[in-house]
Amino acid sequence: MTESKNTTHNVINELASKKAICLQLSNIAKVFRTQELETHALRCVDLTIYQGDFVSISGPSGCGKSSLLAIMGLLDSPSAGSYHIVGKDVSQLGVDMRAEIRNKSIGFIFQSFNLIDELSVFENIALVLRYREVKSGEKELTETEIEQAVHSALSQVDMGHRAEHKPNQLSGGQQQRIAIARALVGKPAILLVDEPTGNLDSKNGDAVMALLKSLNKAGTTICMVTHDTRYAEFADTQLHLLDGEMISEPAMMVGEAS
Amino acid sequence: MKLKHEILHSIAGLKKTPIFVFTLVFTLAVTLGALFAAFNLNQLILFKELPYANAEQLYVLEQNLVRDGKDNIGDQTIGAQIRMHRLSKAFISSAIVQRGKGILVSSPSEPVVATLFLSNEFFSLLSVPFELGGAFSRDGDNEQLSDAKAEAVISYQLWQTDFTGSQQVIGQSLQINDEHYKIVGVLDEDFIDPGPFVTQATQVYLPFKFSGLTEDIGRGTSTLLSLVHLSQGQSLIGVTEQLSMILTAFMHEGVDATNYTNIELKAHLTKLNDSIKGDSGQITLVIFAASLVLLLIAFANVVNLYLSHISKKQQLLAICACIGAKPRALFKKLFVESLLLTLGAAVFALIIAAWLLVLTKEIAGGTLPRLNELGLDGTTIIFSLLIAVILAALLAFFGKFAVSYNALKEHLSSSGKGTNAQVSPIIRKLLIASQVSLTGLLLLVTSMVLQTNLETVNHPLGINVENVTSVWVMLAKVIKDKNN
């Protein structure tokens, strides 16, 4: 299995050798410890994503997909291994620096949309830019610049006419589009997408996946976690996790095996 | 994030939880109202300067009858007080004041009015402001008490009620008992009588001569005092000694000193502020402490309520953290929301406090001094803002303490993974314990104070007062018998 895994990664690396590295995980492990139990959620995960890639990570429930995505999104720390985003080692960063990188380099899209109900669509999206702190020498974004960025992100997801609506006035598919716009507005290095179609019917799910595909074609780097093999095929690179390890072939689902 | 947006977002969030907002603001407003009123009262009595120029150099002069080494400041010997006033002119400025009442015969309804018989210095020592006219006329610096003319200065209130605020009041005559006085001045509306000299607002100010008290009267009275002004650098001890010498001389005048070997009559100077304040500072401090404990009990309740609110907000905080809000940005978010709530509560509390102050004036008028000066002022408003900020910071702190920044990611994948984590049970137990213990403490202290007060009230007076009624007869005119 290890030999097969290395071969796959070599092929990917070879194909992408001329692209800049966006995100690189080396020997990442995640262990959850309780008083009596030690659970290895991830074991020696190596992963390199290049700019412009569309990578899907799939696997059965409990295989470590969410743990991996949390580490990639700097929402959690690995127990071992190193992690670089756009060449910067982010494995050992403090809370504030991790928040800053999340704000500037990562865009999140979740299964449950995670929009703030009391804020308008515009404010939901603008929130990313409002939390952006300027360092000395940098220029603070003006309200006009924020407005332009938000409207640009909204037009990317074809939701420009819904800026003043509240999330609960929109359908699930529309809410996910808004969530995608929020992920895009800060011009991040990569979009981390967690089961984007999980709360949607197939029609809306297909539309969201088509949107993600079109964004990727326009140059957006995407790493998507899904257990849906149909949607995983939208990605150019399909990786599979099983019991916390990256494998080359899709793991056979328990249901399929029976 | 800019404060403006943080405020707008917080308002939008609070609009969605009107019951929470109402309960929290109402609970805080009631208890804060009591605290602000108590603060205002304490600030007035303990710290606020008297509304007179050079108030720090004003003293109340009384006689202290020292018997066997024990002080006894009670009735003032009339002759001695007048003697001190006359002889002390060489080294201090002083005004002698006699409190009294009289019937305003010149008024159709002949009401009983509160009077002050005083020497002319009273107006200059207190820099008394006039609405019309001025102080009693003087015949030079060496004027004696007996030189005074039958003149009167009236209060603003009497001017409004009995003279309809007429500008022609100066020069008009008024009759008190059997004496006619020419009105020479009307006091400014804002003038307040100094506490120790009056028990109710004075309506007519008359020259001391017309009190009927003279230097040859040896009896005592409780309504006589002097107001003294010490110049900068003048020694209190030195002045006291000089005045005591006058008293000693008065006491031994024509009397066999050997009969009074264990008695001394000494001068006693008390700062006007301390004299007015008396021991009322202790009462107001107890009121403040009680309202503070009440606030703490309510606040423990409010924190509980707020933590329930926070547990509902964890997903929002998680979203903010996920898109790049740092821990301090989340604290700021919580602080701004808390501040909106506590500021709202403070505004309502100030309204309640204003009403409580009016109530205090009504029910404690005879117990506490300077209540006519009571009212919300800048200091109380600054205090209320400060308290609102402190409470908001505490709420935000509790909120931050209850929410683990690192665990917020759990709230981002709430699709059937059971992420509605609640506030730590330890915090809740601590809050409930603090509420119970504070309530218990307040009840204990209250019952102790009540018991002490009941003991005092029920303590036998040593005389039988059952079916005994006090009657006070005031004669408007003394009909003089030709033979007497």
XYZ file of C-alpha atoms in Angstrom:
742
model
C 0.000 0.000 0.000
C 2.862 2.363 0.878
C 4.550 1.663 -2.471
C 1.349 2.389 -4.369
C 0.823 5.595 -2.414
C 4.313 6.863 -3.187
C 3.832 6.119 -6.886
C 0.633 8.164 -7.001
C 2.261 11.115 -5.300
C 5.253 10.945 -7.591
C 2.983 11.098 -10.617
C 1.115 14.045 -9.221
C 4.316 15.814 -8.305
C 5.740 15.186 -11.766
C 2.681 16.594 -13.482
C 2.650 19.619 -11.301
C 6.351 20.201 -11.097
C 6.118 23.428 -13.057
C 3.419 24.938 -10.824
C 4.023 26.832 -7.603
C 3.275 24.944 -4.426
C 0.215 26.272 -2.662
C 0.016 23.957 0.283
C 2.277 21.157 1.477
C 1.759 18.630 4.249
C 4.573 16.286 5.256
C 4.184 13.324 7.597
C 1.159 14.845 9.235
C -0.253 12.825 12.117
C -3.128 13.585 14.442
C -3.692 11.656 17.628
C -6.641 12.237 19.965
C -5.869 11.117 23.480
C -8.223 10.441 26.338
C -7.294 8.899 29.677
C -7.770 5.376 28.422
C -7.759 5.648 24.670
C -5.476 6.897 21.931
C -7.099 7.421 18.543
C -4.929 7.949 15.476
C -7.082 10.129 13.237
C -4.275 10.761 10.729
C -1.067 8.833 10.101
C 1.872 10.126 8.090
C -0.170 12.082 5.585
C 1.847 13.661 2.772
C 0.067 16.014 0.454
C 1.137 18.745 -1.918
C -1.374 20.997 -3.651
C -0.230 23.310 -6.413
C -1.761 26.584 -7.461
C -4.753 26.012 -9.714
C -5.297 22.423 -8.563
C -8.696 20.968 -7.813
C -8.104 18.153 -5.354
C -10.756 16.019 -3.772
C -10.214 13.924 -0.692
C -12.797 11.268 -0.139
C -13.217 8.345 2.126
C -15.715 6.701 4.415
C -17.110 8.337 7.499
C -14.536 8.525 10.292
C -11.540 8.105 7.996
C -10.038 11.432 9.098
C -11.280 13.768 6.346
C -12.563 16.437 8.728
C -9.436 16.204 10.903
C -7.275 16.684 7.840
C -9.336 19.639 6.652
C -9.217 21.220 10.135
C -5.416 20.956 10.095
C -5.193 22.293 6.560
C -7.450 25.199 7.558
C -5.370 25.941 10.662
C -8.378 25.270 12.840
C -6.446 22.476 14.526
C -2.806 21.547 15.031
C -1.166 18.322 13.907
C 0.375 16.029 16.510
C 3.368 15.563 14.242
C 4.647 16.604 10.814
C 5.173 19.871 9.026
C 2.778 22.075 7.101
C 3.530 24.891 4.677
C 1.154 27.333 3.039
C 2.615 29.242 0.089
C 6.090 28.349 1.339
C 5.518 29.496 4.913
C 5.830 26.964 7.715
C 2.598 27.202 9.650
C 2.940 24.078 11.831
C 3.988 25.912 14.968
C 2.250 29.260 14.676
C 0.459 30.948 17.541
C -3.286 31.560 17.685
C -3.115 35.104 16.294
C -0.889 34.241 13.327
C -3.073 31.265 12.466
C -6.124 33.537 12.479
C -4.312 35.991 10.227
C -3.378 33.268 7.726
C -6.927 31.905 7.783
C -8.124 35.396 6.947
C -5.675 36.085 4.147
C -4.800 32.724 2.610
C -7.680 30.329 3.218
C -11.292 30.390 2.165
C -13.662 27.993 3.908
C -16.820 26.466 2.512
C -18.838 24.249 4.824
C -21.607 21.746 4.440
C -23.888 23.793 6.751
C -23.050 27.127 5.011
C -22.247 28.824 8.342
C -23.669 32.209 7.426
C -24.667 34.663 10.148
C -28.445 34.940 10.078
C -28.761 38.439 11.507
C -26.378 39.980 8.955
C -27.195 40.715 5.352
C -25.529 38.798 2.557
C -23.306 41.823 1.962
C -22.204 42.006 5.593
C -21.635 38.249 5.760
C -19.204 38.490 2.885
C -17.641 41.778 3.973
C -16.902 40.291 7.388
C -13.756 38.614 6.018
C -12.363 41.958 4.916
C -13.489 43.734 8.072
C -11.477 41.284 10.183
C -8.403 41.843 8.024
C -5.811 43.662 10.081
C -3.376 45.978 8.402
C 0.260 45.902 9.307
C 2.500 48.922 9.386
C 3.063 50.158 5.868
C -0.096 48.482 4.587
C -3.126 50.457 3.535
C -6.424 49.803 5.237
C -9.239 48.852 2.924
C -11.687 51.662 2.405
C -15.433 51.073 2.532
C -15.550 51.583 -1.241
C -12.891 48.934 -1.772
C -14.773 46.545 0.493
C -17.979 47.211 -1.448
C -16.233 46.570 -4.753
C -14.673 43.354 -3.476
C -17.981 42.064 -2.099
C -19.894 42.848 -5.280
C -17.151 41.255 -7.345
C -17.346 38.071 -5.240
C -21.133 38.084 -5.474
C -21.026 38.415 -9.258
C -18.572 35.477 -9.389
C -21.286 33.298 -7.850
C -24.084 35.054 -9.773
C -25.737 36.404 -6.632
C -25.199 40.131 -7.131
C -28.929 40.824 -6.786
C -29.138 39.286 -3.311
C -26.688 41.547 -1.449
C -29.253 43.044 0.890
C -31.092 39.817 1.665
C -30.702 37.912 4.913
C -29.420 34.337 4.603
C -32.707 32.887 5.854
C -34.463 34.516 2.899
C -32.426 32.379 0.495
C -32.613 28.760 -0.584
C -29.937 26.262 0.463
C -28.230 26.431 -2.885
C -28.199 30.224 -2.787
C -26.811 30.212 0.750
C -23.980 27.942 -0.363
C -23.242 30.332 -3.212
C -23.035 33.156 -0.681
C -20.696 31.014 1.421
C -18.538 30.525 -1.662
C -18.550 34.268 -2.313
C -17.439 34.830 1.281
C -14.622 32.339 0.770
C -13.546 34.116 -2.420
C -13.757 37.736 -1.291
C -10.397 37.786 0.485
C -8.636 36.347 -2.598
C -7.232 33.389 -0.661
C -4.499 31.066 -1.866
C -6.818 28.071 -1.548
C -10.463 27.189 -0.942
C -11.010 24.410 1.586
C -14.373 22.871 0.897
C -16.026 20.494 3.351
C -18.914 18.421 1.915
C -20.324 21.401 -0.047
C -23.354 19.483 -1.278
C -24.206 17.659 1.935
C -27.159 19.892 2.786
C -28.377 20.344 -0.776
C -30.636 18.421 -3.113
C -29.030 16.952 -6.208
C -30.039 19.848 -8.461
C -28.539 22.467 -6.174
C -25.612 20.172 -5.406
C -24.814 19.864 -9.091
C -25.056 23.627 -9.524
C -22.676 24.283 -6.638
C -20.199 21.722 -7.966
C -20.412 23.299 -11.416
C -19.699 26.652 -9.834
C -16.665 25.277 -8.006
C -15.433 23.722 -11.226
C -15.783 26.992 -13.106
C -13.954 28.839 -10.348
C -11.144 26.307 -10.576
C -10.958 26.771 -14.318
C -10.634 30.489 -13.670
C -7.568 29.754 -11.523
C -8.872 29.150 -8.007
C -7.097 26.407 -6.073
C -9.563 24.083 -4.387
C -9.213 21.234 -1.940
C -12.546 19.514 -1.348
C -13.438 16.868 1.192
C -16.404 14.699 0.235
C -17.677 11.226 0.715
C -19.672 11.479 -2.502
C -17.646 9.799 -5.247
C -19.805 11.408 -7.953
C -18.796 14.872 -6.852
C -15.214 13.809 -6.147
C -14.903 13.211 -9.882
C -15.258 16.943 -10.496
C -11.712 17.264 -9.123
C -8.660 16.828 -11.322
C -6.888 14.951 -8.532
C -8.807 12.487 -6.433
C -7.226 11.303 -3.225
C -8.626 8.783 -0.805
C -8.304 8.447 2.925
C -8.818 5.291 4.889
C -8.196 4.952 8.619
C -6.203 8.130 8.630
C -3.897 7.161 5.787
C -3.827 8.432 2.237
C -4.323 5.611 -0.260
C -4.250 5.617 -4.036
C -7.531 3.811 -4.818
C -10.974 4.601 -3.425
C -11.672 2.608 -0.306
C -14.540 0.182 -0.674
C -17.489 1.411 1.292
C -18.868 -0.909 3.917
C -22.257 -0.830 2.231
C -20.762 -1.625 -1.164
C -18.741 -4.497 0.268
C -21.798 -6.160 1.643
C -13.158 45.480 12.626
C -14.191 49.089 12.959
C -16.220 49.947 16.019
C -19.078 51.251 13.902
C -19.571 47.876 12.216
C -19.113 45.998 15.470
C -21.894 48.109 17.003
C -24.190 47.621 14.003
C -23.609 43.860 14.032
C -24.242 43.683 17.785
C -27.481 45.651 17.438
C -28.586 43.326 14.646
C -27.839 40.330 16.881
C -29.601 41.781 19.923
C -32.701 42.548 17.869
C -33.110 38.819 17.449
C -33.208 38.215 21.202
C -35.642 40.824 22.591
C -36.640 38.814 25.681
C -33.011 38.321 26.675
C -32.324 42.040 26.148
C -35.386 43.112 28.132
C -34.673 40.762 31.050
C -31.024 41.735 31.296
C -31.564 45.468 30.914
C -34.510 45.520 33.330
C -32.664 43.508 36.000
C -29.585 45.703 35.768
C -31.517 48.971 35.485
C -33.429 48.475 38.727
C -30.357 47.612 40.785
C -28.117 50.134 39.061
C -30.769 52.787 39.693
C -30.499 52.121 43.414
C -26.687 52.183 43.208
C -26.575 55.456 41.258
C -28.991 57.110 43.684
C -26.902 55.882 46.633
C -23.738 57.100 44.923
C -25.271 60.497 44.279
C -26.320 60.782 47.905
C -22.854 59.791 49.175
C -21.114 62.058 46.748
C -23.226 64.979 47.936
C -22.795 64.319 51.634
C -19.216 63.047 51.738
C -17.432 64.810 48.930
C -19.316 67.696 47.395
C -18.151 71.100 48.520
C -20.624 73.344 50.256
C -22.198 75.889 47.909
C -20.486 78.827 49.622
C -17.341 80.730 48.759
C -14.364 79.751 50.969
C -16.456 76.968 52.510
C -13.276 75.216 53.686
C -12.488 78.159 55.987
C -15.939 78.365 57.541
C -16.448 77.000 61.052
C -19.338 76.686 63.443
C -18.552 78.178 66.832
C -20.194 76.575 69.854
C -19.620 76.554 73.584
C -18.303 73.375 75.146
C -19.078 72.996 78.834
C -16.300 70.729 80.073
C -17.328 69.116 83.332
C -14.834 66.849 85.071
C -12.895 66.631 81.819
C -15.930 65.502 79.816
C -17.069 67.531 76.794
C -20.672 68.674 76.681
C -21.750 70.647 73.656
C -25.396 71.339 74.293
C -27.345 74.501 74.994
C -25.441 77.687 74.309
C -25.311 80.398 76.950
C -26.846 83.408 75.221
C -24.760 86.116 76.862
C -21.493 84.235 76.301
C -22.203 83.708 72.603
C -23.029 87.371 72.079
C -19.929 88.373 74.064
C -17.751 86.177 71.858
C -19.253 87.753 68.770
C -18.568 91.252 70.050
C -15.034 90.725 71.307
C -13.758 88.411 68.570
C -14.158 91.070 65.880
C -10.540 91.993 66.522
C -9.210 88.699 65.186
C -11.950 86.865 63.225
C -15.020 87.485 61.126
C -18.065 85.929 62.649
C -21.837 86.009 62.327
C -24.189 85.195 65.159
C -27.380 83.404 64.240
C -30.546 82.631 66.190
C -33.112 80.261 64.713
C -36.754 81.077 65.340
C -40.302 81.208 64.106
C -42.809 83.963 63.871
C -46.229 84.797 62.564
C -46.291 86.799 59.380
C -49.055 89.090 60.514
C -48.881 91.237 57.389
C -50.021 88.281 55.317
C -53.797 87.740 55.199
C -53.481 84.085 56.196
C -51.002 84.930 59.010
C -48.787 81.901 58.420
C -46.012 80.764 60.749
C -42.712 81.454 59.009
C -39.211 80.202 59.720
C -36.930 83.069 60.680
C -33.234 83.580 61.208
C -32.088 86.461 63.395
C -28.574 87.214 62.357
C -25.797 89.724 62.340
C -25.011 91.410 59.044
C -21.770 89.403 58.565
C -23.860 86.325 57.720
C -24.425 87.624 54.196
C -20.779 88.428 53.508
C -19.356 85.246 55.087
C -21.554 83.042 52.887
C -21.395 85.382 49.886
C -25.168 85.226 49.813
C -26.512 85.980 46.331
C -29.486 88.341 46.009
C -32.245 88.366 43.459
C -33.222 91.911 44.453
C -31.785 94.471 46.866
C -29.113 93.455 49.350
C -28.169 92.858 52.968
C -29.194 94.941 55.989
C -27.909 98.487 55.909
C -24.811 99.239 57.994
C -23.570 102.275 59.839
C -19.872 101.710 59.265
C -17.518 98.949 60.357
C -17.972 99.484 64.046
C -21.678 98.859 63.954
C -22.961 96.980 67.008
C -25.761 94.423 67.074
C -27.945 96.929 68.852
C -27.491 99.462 66.016
C -29.452 97.383 63.537
C -32.534 98.802 61.879
C -35.841 96.994 61.470
C -35.055 95.521 58.087
C -35.815 92.183 56.546
C -34.468 90.011 53.779
C -36.928 87.492 52.412
C -36.465 84.196 50.643
C -37.140 83.759 46.956
C -39.982 81.383 47.775
C -41.724 83.885 50.104
C -41.232 86.609 47.501
C -43.021 84.445 44.941
C -45.886 83.351 47.201
C -46.602 86.443 49.289
C -45.401 89.211 46.996
C -46.186 87.552 43.636
C -42.598 88.111 42.547
C -43.153 91.862 42.361
C -40.108 93.972 41.527
C -41.486 96.675 43.849
C -41.077 94.509 46.942
C -37.986 96.397 48.093
C -39.021 99.040 50.544
C -42.350 97.397 51.327
C -43.135 96.548 54.931
C -43.833 93.210 56.516
C -44.915 92.507 60.048
C -43.701 89.553 62.048
C -45.391 89.192 65.407
C -45.637 92.754 66.653
C -42.673 94.205 64.772
C -42.706 95.946 61.391
C -39.711 95.457 59.078
C -38.728 97.131 55.841
C -37.821 94.641 53.124
C -34.310 95.396 51.824
C -33.492 92.257 49.873
C -34.739 89.093 48.200
C -32.417 86.100 48.169
C -31.445 84.306 45.010
C -33.493 81.198 44.196
C -30.413 78.966 44.432
C -29.305 80.071 47.884
C -29.383 77.253 50.412
C -29.299 77.829 54.167
C -26.358 76.146 55.881
C -27.614 72.988 57.600
C -26.764 73.471 61.293
C -28.567 76.797 61.470
C -31.899 75.669 60.133
C -34.275 72.757 60.395
C -36.517 74.039 57.632
C -36.001 76.508 54.835
C -35.820 80.024 56.224
C -38.357 82.461 54.849
C -37.418 85.701 56.605
C -33.955 86.912 57.693
C -34.025 89.561 60.422
C -31.384 91.535 62.320
C -30.177 89.737 65.449
C -31.225 92.661 67.618
C -34.889 91.701 67.105
C -34.407 88.210 68.540
C -34.628 89.861 71.918
C -31.414 88.184 73.039
C -28.827 90.324 74.824
C -25.432 89.864 76.384
C -26.795 90.003 79.894
C -28.910 86.863 79.502
C -27.306 83.973 81.296
C -29.630 81.158 80.275
C -28.951 78.707 77.492
C -30.664 77.937 74.209
C -30.255 75.283 71.581
C -31.080 77.609 68.704
C -28.053 79.868 68.890
C -24.812 79.451 66.952
C -22.045 81.460 65.365
C -20.480 81.140 61.957
C -16.767 81.928 61.872
C -14.391 82.561 59.012
C -10.705 81.844 59.610
C -8.280 83.590 57.307
C -5.657 81.630 55.389
C -2.851 80.696 57.761
C -4.838 81.514 60.869
C -4.317 78.852 63.525
C -7.432 76.979 64.583
C -5.914 76.220 67.983
C -4.873 79.840 68.500
C -8.325 81.181 67.651
C -9.982 78.543 69.835
C -7.796 79.590 72.768
C -8.574 83.261 72.277
C -12.289 82.561 72.158
C -12.042 80.276 75.187
C -10.427 83.106 77.118
C -13.447 85.313 76.364
C -15.733 82.552 77.611
C -13.710 81.973 80.772
C -13.817 85.675 81.551
C -17.578 85.737 80.947
C -18.128 82.741 83.197
C -16.147 84.105 86.088
C -17.583 87.603 85.816
C -19.192 88.435 89.110
C -19.110 84.814 90.164
C -17.006 83.122 92.822
C -14.656 81.020 90.734
C -14.080 78.582 93.546
C -17.631 77.257 93.014
C -16.748 76.182 89.500
C -13.413 74.434 89.952
C -14.501 71.350 87.993
C -16.244 73.249 85.165
C -14.719 75.011 82.199
C -16.434 76.801 79.342
C -14.420 76.427 76.171
C -14.886 77.459 72.597
C -15.441 74.652 70.126
C -14.913 75.144 66.399
C -16.193 72.571 63.939
C -15.751 72.823 60.213
C -19.049 73.929 58.737
C -18.985 70.949 56.379
C -18.458 68.463 59.245
C -21.101 70.179 61.304
C -23.638 69.887 58.496
C -22.634 66.331 57.685
C -22.724 65.030 61.265
C -22.854 61.231 61.264
C -25.060 61.056 58.191
C -22.035 59.838 56.210
C -22.269 56.492 57.998
C -25.937 56.150 57.079
C -25.339 56.937 53.430
C -22.356 54.563 53.266
C -24.530 51.733 54.596
C -27.126 52.565 51.932
C -24.399 52.473 49.273
C -23.026 49.146 50.538
C -26.522 47.619 50.544
C -27.201 48.762 46.988
C -23.806 47.397 45.924
C -24.605 43.967 47.379
C -27.980 44.124 45.648
C -26.209 44.838 42.380
C -23.833 41.906 42.922
C -26.770 39.551 43.446
C -28.484 40.839 40.328
C -25.229 40.693 38.388
C -24.710 37.027 39.265
C -28.165 36.472 37.781
C -27.289 38.524 34.737
C -24.045 36.603 34.161
C -26.026 33.354 34.228
C -28.408 34.777 31.676
C -25.571 36.092 29.569
C -23.784 32.737 29.547
C -26.944 31.099 28.197
C -26.928 33.777 25.512
C -23.256 33.108 24.763
C -23.815 29.387 24.412
C -26.272 30.245 21.618
C -23.732 32.559 20.017
C -20.944 30.021 19.816
C -21.594 29.216 16.179
C -21.395 32.902 15.278
C -18.149 33.234 17.196
C -16.841 30.113 15.476
C -17.654 31.568 12.056
C -15.828 34.773 12.958
C -12.824 32.839 14.257
C -12.791 30.723 11.126
C -12.661 33.711 8.792
C -9.835 35.297 10.738
C -11.090 36.952 13.944
C -8.373 36.765 16.582
C -9.229 36.019 20.230
C -9.031 39.724 21.081
C -11.390 40.522 18.196
C -13.901 38.062 19.650
C -13.460 39.655 23.084
C -14.100 43.039 21.471
C -17.231 41.639 19.851
C -18.487 40.355 23.212
C -17.488 43.597 24.930
C -19.300 45.809 22.431
C -22.463 43.746 22.749
C -22.226 43.766 26.569
C -21.546 47.495 26.551
C -24.669 48.167 24.505
C -26.652 46.209 27.077
C -25.081 47.802 30.150
C -25.247 51.307 28.667
C -28.919 50.758 27.920
C -29.397 49.572 31.485
C -27.452 52.598 32.792
C -29.694 55.038 30.919
C -32.841 53.493 32.414
C -31.053 53.270 35.768
C -30.405 57.028 35.715
C -34.113 57.642 35.195
C -34.905 55.333 38.113
C -32.186 57.022 40.194
C -33.665 60.460 39.504
C -37.010 59.215 40.764
C -35.382 57.602 43.817
C -33.667 60.890 44.649
C -37.009 62.698 44.605
C -38.364 59.973 46.888
C -35.343 60.352 49.192
C -35.984 64.085 49.483
C -39.559 63.332 50.473
C -38.909 60.655 53.070
C -35.493 61.585 54.473
C -35.794 65.367 54.545
C -35.437 65.590 58.304
C -32.825 62.855 58.620
C -30.151 63.680 56.083
C -28.593 67.091 55.397
C -28.324 68.996 52.117
C -31.083 66.990 50.450
C -32.307 70.110 48.714
C -29.069 69.977 46.712
C -29.736 66.366 45.703
C -30.030 65.681 41.981
C -28.271 63.867 39.169
C -25.083 65.634 38.205
C -22.104 65.159 35.910
C -20.194 63.086 38.453
C -23.063 60.607 38.794
C -23.375 60.329 35.029
C -19.629 59.688 34.709
C -19.895 57.117 37.528
C -22.784 55.403 35.747
C -20.797 55.241 32.506
C -17.829 53.823 34.377
C -19.983 51.168 36.032
C -21.531 50.304 32.658
C -18.045 49.838 31.161
C -16.866 47.727 34.114
C -19.954 45.502 33.988
C -19.598 45.145 30.218
C -15.938 44.171 30.600
C -16.890 41.612 33.270
C -19.635 40.157 31.087
C -17.270 39.959 28.118
C -14.646 38.366 30.347
C -17.112 35.735 31.573
C -18.219 35.182 27.991
C -14.640 34.742 26.788
C -13.906 32.477 29.748
C -16.907 30.313 28.907
C -15.983 29.968 25.255
C -12.870 28.061 24.262
C -11.391 29.681 21.178
C -9.620 26.462 20.212
C -12.811 24.430 20.504
C -14.879 26.771 18.350
C -14.169 24.746 15.207
C -16.513 22.084 16.588
C -19.397 24.489 15.963
C -18.610 24.842 12.274
C -19.647 21.315 11.324
C -22.927 21.215 13.167
C -24.560 18.911 10.689
C -25.631 16.180 13.040
C -22.415 15.950 15.037
C -23.855 17.186 18.330
C -21.980 20.428 18.799
C -24.246 22.365 21.119
C -21.722 22.426 23.930
C -23.030 24.217 27.006
C -21.334 26.531 29.439
C -19.154 24.804 31.993
C -21.220 23.429 34.904
C -18.482 24.665 37.272
C -19.120 28.276 36.207
C -22.850 27.833 36.641
C -22.415 26.321 40.112
C -20.061 29.133 41.107
C -22.586 31.731 39.976
C -25.453 30.076 41.826
C -23.281 29.755 44.962
C -22.319 33.430 44.747
C -25.969 34.458 44.370
C -27.064 32.394 47.359
C -24.186 33.548 49.564
C -24.607 37.233 48.655
C -28.349 37.066 49.259
C -27.724 35.342 52.583
C -25.162 37.964 53.561
C -27.518 40.811 52.670
C -30.365 39.247 54.637
C -28.081 38.672 57.632
C -26.777 42.249 57.652
C -30.273 43.660 57.113
C -31.710 41.641 59.985
C -28.843 42.730 62.253
C -29.401 46.407 61.422
C -33.144 45.982 61.856
C -32.681 44.303 65.237
C -30.402 47.105 66.457
C -32.878 49.727 65.271
C -35.803 47.973 66.924
C -33.874 47.780 70.179
C -33.228 51.525 69.999
C -36.830 52.353 69.132
C -38.246 50.114 71.837
C -35.783 51.205 74.505
C -37.763 52.686 77.459
C -37.418 56.471 77.675
C -37.623 56.468 81.463
C -40.681 58.699 81.426
C -44.302 57.902 80.896
C -45.388 59.441 77.579
C -48.660 57.620 77.265
C -51.523 60.034 76.507
C -49.137 62.977 76.707
C -49.446 65.533 73.909
C -47.083 68.353 73.036
C -48.717 71.728 72.465
C -46.956 74.806 71.084
C -48.659 78.154 71.312
C -47.287 81.063 69.320
C -48.424 84.574 70.125
C -48.755 86.856 67.177
C -48.916 90.024 69.258
C -47.902 90.732 72.782
C -50.522 92.924 74.358
C -48.571 95.074 76.755
C -50.174 95.926 80.027
C -49.669 99.509 81.025
C -48.638 98.431 84.504
C -46.311 95.644 83.356
